[in-house]
Short mmCIF file of C-alpha atoms in Angstrom, two decimals:
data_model
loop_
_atom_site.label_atom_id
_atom_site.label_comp_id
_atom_site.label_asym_id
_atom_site.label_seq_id
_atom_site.Cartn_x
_atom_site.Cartn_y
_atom_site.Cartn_z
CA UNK A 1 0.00 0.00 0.00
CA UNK A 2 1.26 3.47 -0.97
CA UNK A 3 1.49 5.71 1.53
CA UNK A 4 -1.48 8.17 -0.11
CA UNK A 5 -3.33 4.92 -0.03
CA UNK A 6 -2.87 4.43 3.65
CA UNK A 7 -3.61 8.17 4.81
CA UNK A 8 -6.63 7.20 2.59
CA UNK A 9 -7.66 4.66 4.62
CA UNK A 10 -6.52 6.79 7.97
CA UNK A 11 -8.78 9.08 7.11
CA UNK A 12 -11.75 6.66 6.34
CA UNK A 13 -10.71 4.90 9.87
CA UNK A 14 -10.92 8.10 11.55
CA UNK A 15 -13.87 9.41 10.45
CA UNK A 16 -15.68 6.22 11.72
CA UNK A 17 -14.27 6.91 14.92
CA UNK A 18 -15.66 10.63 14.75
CA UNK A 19 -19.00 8.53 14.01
CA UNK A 20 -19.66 12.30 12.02
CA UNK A 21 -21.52 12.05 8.66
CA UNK A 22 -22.50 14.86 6.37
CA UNK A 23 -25.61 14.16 4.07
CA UNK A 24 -25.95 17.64 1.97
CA UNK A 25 -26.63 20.19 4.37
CA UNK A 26 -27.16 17.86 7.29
CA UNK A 27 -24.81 16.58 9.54
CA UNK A 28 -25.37 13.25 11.03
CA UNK A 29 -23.32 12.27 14.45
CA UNK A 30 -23.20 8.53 16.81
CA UNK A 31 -26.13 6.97 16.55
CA UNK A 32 -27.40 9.02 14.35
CA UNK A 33 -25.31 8.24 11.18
CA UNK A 34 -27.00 6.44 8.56
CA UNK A 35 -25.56 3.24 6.89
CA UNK A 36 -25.73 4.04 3.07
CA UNK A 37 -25.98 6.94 1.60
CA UNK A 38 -28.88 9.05 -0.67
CA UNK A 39 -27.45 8.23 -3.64
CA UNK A 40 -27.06 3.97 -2.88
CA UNK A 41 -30.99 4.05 -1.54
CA UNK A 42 -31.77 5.87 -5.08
CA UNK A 43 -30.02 3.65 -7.32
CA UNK A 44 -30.72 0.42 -4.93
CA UNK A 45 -32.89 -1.62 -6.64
CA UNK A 46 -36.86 -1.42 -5.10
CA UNK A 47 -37.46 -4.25 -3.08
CA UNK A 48 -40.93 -4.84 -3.61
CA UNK A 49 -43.01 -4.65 -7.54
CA UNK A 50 -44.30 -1.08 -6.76
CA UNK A 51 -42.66 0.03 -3.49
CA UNK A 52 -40.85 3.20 -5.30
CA UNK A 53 -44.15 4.11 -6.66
CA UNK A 54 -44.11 5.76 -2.82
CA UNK A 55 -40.43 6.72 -2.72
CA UNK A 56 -39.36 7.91 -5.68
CA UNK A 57 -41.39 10.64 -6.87
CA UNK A 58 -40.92 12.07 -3.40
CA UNK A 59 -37.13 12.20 -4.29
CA UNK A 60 -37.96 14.52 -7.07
CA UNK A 61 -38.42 17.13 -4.05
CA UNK A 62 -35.09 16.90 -2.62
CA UNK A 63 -32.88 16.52 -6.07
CA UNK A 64 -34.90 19.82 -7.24
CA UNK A 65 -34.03 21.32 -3.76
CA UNK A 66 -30.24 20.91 -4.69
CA UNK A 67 -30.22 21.99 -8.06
CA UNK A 68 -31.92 25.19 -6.60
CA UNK A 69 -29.35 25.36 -3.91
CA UNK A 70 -26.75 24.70 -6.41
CA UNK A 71 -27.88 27.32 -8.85
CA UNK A 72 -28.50 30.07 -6.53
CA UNK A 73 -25.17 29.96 -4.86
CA UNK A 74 -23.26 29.79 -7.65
CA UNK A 75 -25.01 31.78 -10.40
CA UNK A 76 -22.96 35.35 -9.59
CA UNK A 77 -19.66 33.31 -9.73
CA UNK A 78 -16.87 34.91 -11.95
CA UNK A 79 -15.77 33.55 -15.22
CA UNK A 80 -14.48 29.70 -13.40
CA UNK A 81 -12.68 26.71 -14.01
CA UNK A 82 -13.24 23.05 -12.15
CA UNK A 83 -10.20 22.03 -11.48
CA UNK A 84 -10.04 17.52 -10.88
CA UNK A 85 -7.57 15.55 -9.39
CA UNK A 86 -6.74 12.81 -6.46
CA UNK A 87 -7.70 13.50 -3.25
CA UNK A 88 -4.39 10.91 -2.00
CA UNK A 89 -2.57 13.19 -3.23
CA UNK A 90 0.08 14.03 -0.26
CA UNK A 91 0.56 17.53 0.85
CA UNK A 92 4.08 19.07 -0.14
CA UNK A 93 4.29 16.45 -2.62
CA UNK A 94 4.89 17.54 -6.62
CA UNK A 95 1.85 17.02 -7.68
CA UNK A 96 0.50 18.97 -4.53
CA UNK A 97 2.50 21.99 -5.55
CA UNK A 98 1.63 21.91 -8.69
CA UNK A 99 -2.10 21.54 -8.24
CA UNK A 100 -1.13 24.82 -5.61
CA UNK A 101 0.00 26.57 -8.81
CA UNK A 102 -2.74 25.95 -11.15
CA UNK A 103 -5.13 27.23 -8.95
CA UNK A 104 -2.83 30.23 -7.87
CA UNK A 105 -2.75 30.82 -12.07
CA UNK A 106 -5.86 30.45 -12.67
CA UNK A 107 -7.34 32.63 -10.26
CA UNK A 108 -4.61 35.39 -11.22
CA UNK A 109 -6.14 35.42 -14.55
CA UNK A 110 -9.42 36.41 -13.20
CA UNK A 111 -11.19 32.96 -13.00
CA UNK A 112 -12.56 31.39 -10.06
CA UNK A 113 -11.83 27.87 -9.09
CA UNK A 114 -13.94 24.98 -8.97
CA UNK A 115 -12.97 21.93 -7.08
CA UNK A 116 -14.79 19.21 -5.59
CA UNK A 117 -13.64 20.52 -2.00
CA UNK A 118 -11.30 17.42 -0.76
CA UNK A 119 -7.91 17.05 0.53
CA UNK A 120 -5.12 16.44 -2.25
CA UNK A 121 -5.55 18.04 -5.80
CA UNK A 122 -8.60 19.39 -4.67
CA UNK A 123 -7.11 21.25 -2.09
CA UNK A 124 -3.96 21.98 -3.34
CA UNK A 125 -6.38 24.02 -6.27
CA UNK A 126 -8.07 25.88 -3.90
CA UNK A 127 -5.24 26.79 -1.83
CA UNK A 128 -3.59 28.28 -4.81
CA UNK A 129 -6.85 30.33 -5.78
CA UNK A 130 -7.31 31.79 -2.02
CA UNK A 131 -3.47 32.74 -1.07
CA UNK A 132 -4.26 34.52 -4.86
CA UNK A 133 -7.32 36.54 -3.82
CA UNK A 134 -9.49 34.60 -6.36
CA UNK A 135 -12.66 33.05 -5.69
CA UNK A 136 -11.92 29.42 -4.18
CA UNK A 137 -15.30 26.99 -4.67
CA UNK A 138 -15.60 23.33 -3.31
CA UNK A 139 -18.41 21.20 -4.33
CA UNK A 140 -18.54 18.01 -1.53
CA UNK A 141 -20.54 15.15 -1.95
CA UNK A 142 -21.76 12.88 0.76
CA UNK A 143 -19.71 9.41 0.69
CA UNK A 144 -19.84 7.04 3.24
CA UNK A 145 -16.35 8.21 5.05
CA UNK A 146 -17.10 12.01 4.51
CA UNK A 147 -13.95 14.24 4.98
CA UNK A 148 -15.44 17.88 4.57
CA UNK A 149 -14.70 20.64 2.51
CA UNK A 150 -10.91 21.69 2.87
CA UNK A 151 -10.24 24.92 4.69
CA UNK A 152 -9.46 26.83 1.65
CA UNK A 153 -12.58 27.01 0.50
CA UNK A 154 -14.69 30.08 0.47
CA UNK A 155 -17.70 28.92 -0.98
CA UNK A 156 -18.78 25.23 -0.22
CA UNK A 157 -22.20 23.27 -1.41
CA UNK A 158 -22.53 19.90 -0.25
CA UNK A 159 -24.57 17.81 -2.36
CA UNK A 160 -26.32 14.35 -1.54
CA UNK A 161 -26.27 13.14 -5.24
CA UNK A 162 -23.79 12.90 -8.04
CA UNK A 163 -25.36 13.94 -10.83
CA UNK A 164 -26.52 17.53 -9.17
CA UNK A 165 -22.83 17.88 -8.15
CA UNK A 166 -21.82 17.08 -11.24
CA UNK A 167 -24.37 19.21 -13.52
CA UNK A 168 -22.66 22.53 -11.27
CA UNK A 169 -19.26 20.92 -12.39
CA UNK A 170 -19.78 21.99 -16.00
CA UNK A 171 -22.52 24.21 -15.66
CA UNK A 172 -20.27 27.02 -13.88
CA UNK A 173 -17.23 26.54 -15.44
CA UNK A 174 -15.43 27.26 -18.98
CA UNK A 175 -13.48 24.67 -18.51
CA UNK A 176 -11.72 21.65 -16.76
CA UNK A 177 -7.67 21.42 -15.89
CA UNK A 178 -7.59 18.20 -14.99
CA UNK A 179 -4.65 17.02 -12.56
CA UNK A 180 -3.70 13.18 -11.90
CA UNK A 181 -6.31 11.46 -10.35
CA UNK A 182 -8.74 8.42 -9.67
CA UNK A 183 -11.74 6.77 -10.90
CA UNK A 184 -13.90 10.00 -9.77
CA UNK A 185 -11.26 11.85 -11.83
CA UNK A 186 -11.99 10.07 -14.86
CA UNK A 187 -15.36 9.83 -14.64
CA UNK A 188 -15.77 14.26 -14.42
CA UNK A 189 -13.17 13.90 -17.42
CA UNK A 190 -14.43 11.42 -19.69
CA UNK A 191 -18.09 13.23 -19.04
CA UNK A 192 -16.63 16.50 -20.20
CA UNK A 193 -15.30 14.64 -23.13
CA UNK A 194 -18.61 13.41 -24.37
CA UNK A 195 -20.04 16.47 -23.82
CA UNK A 196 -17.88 18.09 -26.23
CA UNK A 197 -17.91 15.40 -28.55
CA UNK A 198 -21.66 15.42 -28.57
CA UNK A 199 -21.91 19.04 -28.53
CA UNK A 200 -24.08 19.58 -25.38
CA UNK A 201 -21.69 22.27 -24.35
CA UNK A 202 -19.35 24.21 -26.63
CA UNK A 203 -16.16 26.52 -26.60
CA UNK A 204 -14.66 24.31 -23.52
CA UNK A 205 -11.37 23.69 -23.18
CA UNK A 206 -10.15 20.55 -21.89
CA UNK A 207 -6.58 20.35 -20.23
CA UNK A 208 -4.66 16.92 -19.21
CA UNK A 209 -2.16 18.51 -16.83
CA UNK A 210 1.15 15.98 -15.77
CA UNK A 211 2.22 14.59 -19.41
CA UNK A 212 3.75 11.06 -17.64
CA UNK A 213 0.59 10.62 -15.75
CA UNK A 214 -1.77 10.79 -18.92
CA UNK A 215 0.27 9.68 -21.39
CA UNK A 216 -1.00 6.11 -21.50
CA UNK A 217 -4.48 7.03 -21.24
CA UNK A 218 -4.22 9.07 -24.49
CA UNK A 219 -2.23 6.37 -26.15
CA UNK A 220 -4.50 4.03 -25.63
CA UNK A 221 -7.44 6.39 -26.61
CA UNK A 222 -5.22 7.06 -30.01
CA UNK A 223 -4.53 3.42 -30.80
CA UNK A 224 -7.10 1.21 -29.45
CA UNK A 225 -10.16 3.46 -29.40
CA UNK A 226 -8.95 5.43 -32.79
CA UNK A 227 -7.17 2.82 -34.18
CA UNK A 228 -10.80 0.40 -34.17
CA UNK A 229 -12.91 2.82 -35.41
CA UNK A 230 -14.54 3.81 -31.85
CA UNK A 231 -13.34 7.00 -32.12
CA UNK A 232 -12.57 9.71 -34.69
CA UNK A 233 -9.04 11.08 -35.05
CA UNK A 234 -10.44 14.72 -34.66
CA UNK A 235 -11.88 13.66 -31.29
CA UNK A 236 -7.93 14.18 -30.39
CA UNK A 237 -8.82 17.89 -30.64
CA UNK A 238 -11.15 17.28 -27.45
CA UNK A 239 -8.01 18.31 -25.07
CA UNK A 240 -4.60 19.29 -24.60
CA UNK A 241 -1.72 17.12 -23.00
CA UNK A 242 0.93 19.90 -20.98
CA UNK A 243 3.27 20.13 -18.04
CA UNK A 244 3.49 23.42 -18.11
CA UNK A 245 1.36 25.89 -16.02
CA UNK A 246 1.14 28.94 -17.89
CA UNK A 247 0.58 27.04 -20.88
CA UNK A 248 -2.44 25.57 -19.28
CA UNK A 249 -3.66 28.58 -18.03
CA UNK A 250 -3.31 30.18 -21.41
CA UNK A 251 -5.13 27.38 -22.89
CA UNK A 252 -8.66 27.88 -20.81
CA UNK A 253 -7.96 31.38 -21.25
CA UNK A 254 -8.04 31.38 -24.97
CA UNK A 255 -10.65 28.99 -25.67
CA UNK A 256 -12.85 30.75 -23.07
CA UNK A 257 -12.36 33.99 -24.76
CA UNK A 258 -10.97 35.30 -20.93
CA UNK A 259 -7.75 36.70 -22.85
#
């Protein structure tokens, strides 16, 4: 086990200890901390034929609640940019300090930065926006070993569900710089991608930041998806590959029209 890895799972130990859970805006504590969370009991399969005929459209309520919460904090944000990446990420590590750069860049440039609030990337992005003076946003998302929004944060919303989260994701920003990261990582990126590719958003700049880390990932894209007819070569166009800051920076900037 790596040592990110094992802080991971320090950090998933502890907060059973703390017995704390944060479901959206609620904040559940001992015995009152629920085993799965709003997501898993909306995707769970119903266990009887028409048991979610008394659930589910009650859900409606609360996923509209959060899009409205969502929208009306967010909606006066600055020109931004979600910035994605691992929350095992060490502190004082490279790829810390450079996730503390990108968001320092970024919000230099005028844009506020969009993370999903975590330690790691996450925080290393929105420590770099708030020692800047920019706007520093974390989106949080209840999971069953909930850390909190980092303490650079200035604006926080935490959501219950994924998809809400992840509609404010693109919905609010120009663009994605996209640091080494995860599953969750890849998931926001290859969204974005299809997205783009589909043409449900346009003019949105895609940036693969840490040229070792991604490297495989867009060979394999090139040769296997590509190379078997998956994929179109112009579908290459979707993003850029760079190691260098400014370079990203100018990227989002140019494609955004922010220059």
């Amino acid at each position: 086990m790596s040592p990110a890895e094992g802080a991971a799972v320090t950090n998933a130990e502890e907060a059973r200890a703390r017995g704390e859970q944060r479901m959206g805006p609620v904040t559940r504590r001992r015995g009152m901390v629920q085993p799965t969370t709003t997501d898993q009991r909306l995707l769970d399969s119903p266990q009887g034929p028409t048991e979610w005929v008394h659930q589910d459209p009650w859900r409606v309520m609360r996923i509209q609640s959060e899009f409205v919460e969502g929208f009306g904090t967010l909606a006066e944000l600055p020109p931004a940019i979600s910035v994605f990446g691992s929350a095992r990420i060490p502190v004082g590590s490279e790829d810390y300090e450079h996730g503390v750069r990108v968001g320092r860049a970024l919000a230099e440039a005028g844009f506020a930065v969009i993370t999903g609030g975590g330690p790691g990337a996450m925080e290393a992005a929105n420590k770099g926006a708030c020692e800047a003076g920019g706007v520093s946003v974390g989106l949080g998302i209840e999971l069953p070993f909930e850390q909190g929004l980092n303490e650079y944060v200035d604006i926080g919303v935490n959501f219950r569900y994924f998809f809400v989260r992840k509609t404010m994701f693109v919905k609010y920003a120009r663009g994605f710089v996209v640091l080494p990261g995860g599953l969750g990582t890849l998931d926001e990126l290859f969204e974005a991608l299809t997205l783009v590719q589909t043409r449900k958003v346009t003019r949105f700049p895609i940036v693969l930041f840490g040229t070792s880390y991604w490297k495989g990932l867009v060979d394999w894209v090139e040769s296997t998806l590509i190379g078997s007819g998956r994929a179109a070569e112009k579908d290459l166009e979707l993003f850029h590959l760079t190691d260098d800051v400014d370079e990203a920076v100018a990227l989002v900037s140019k494609e955004t029209g922010q220059n």
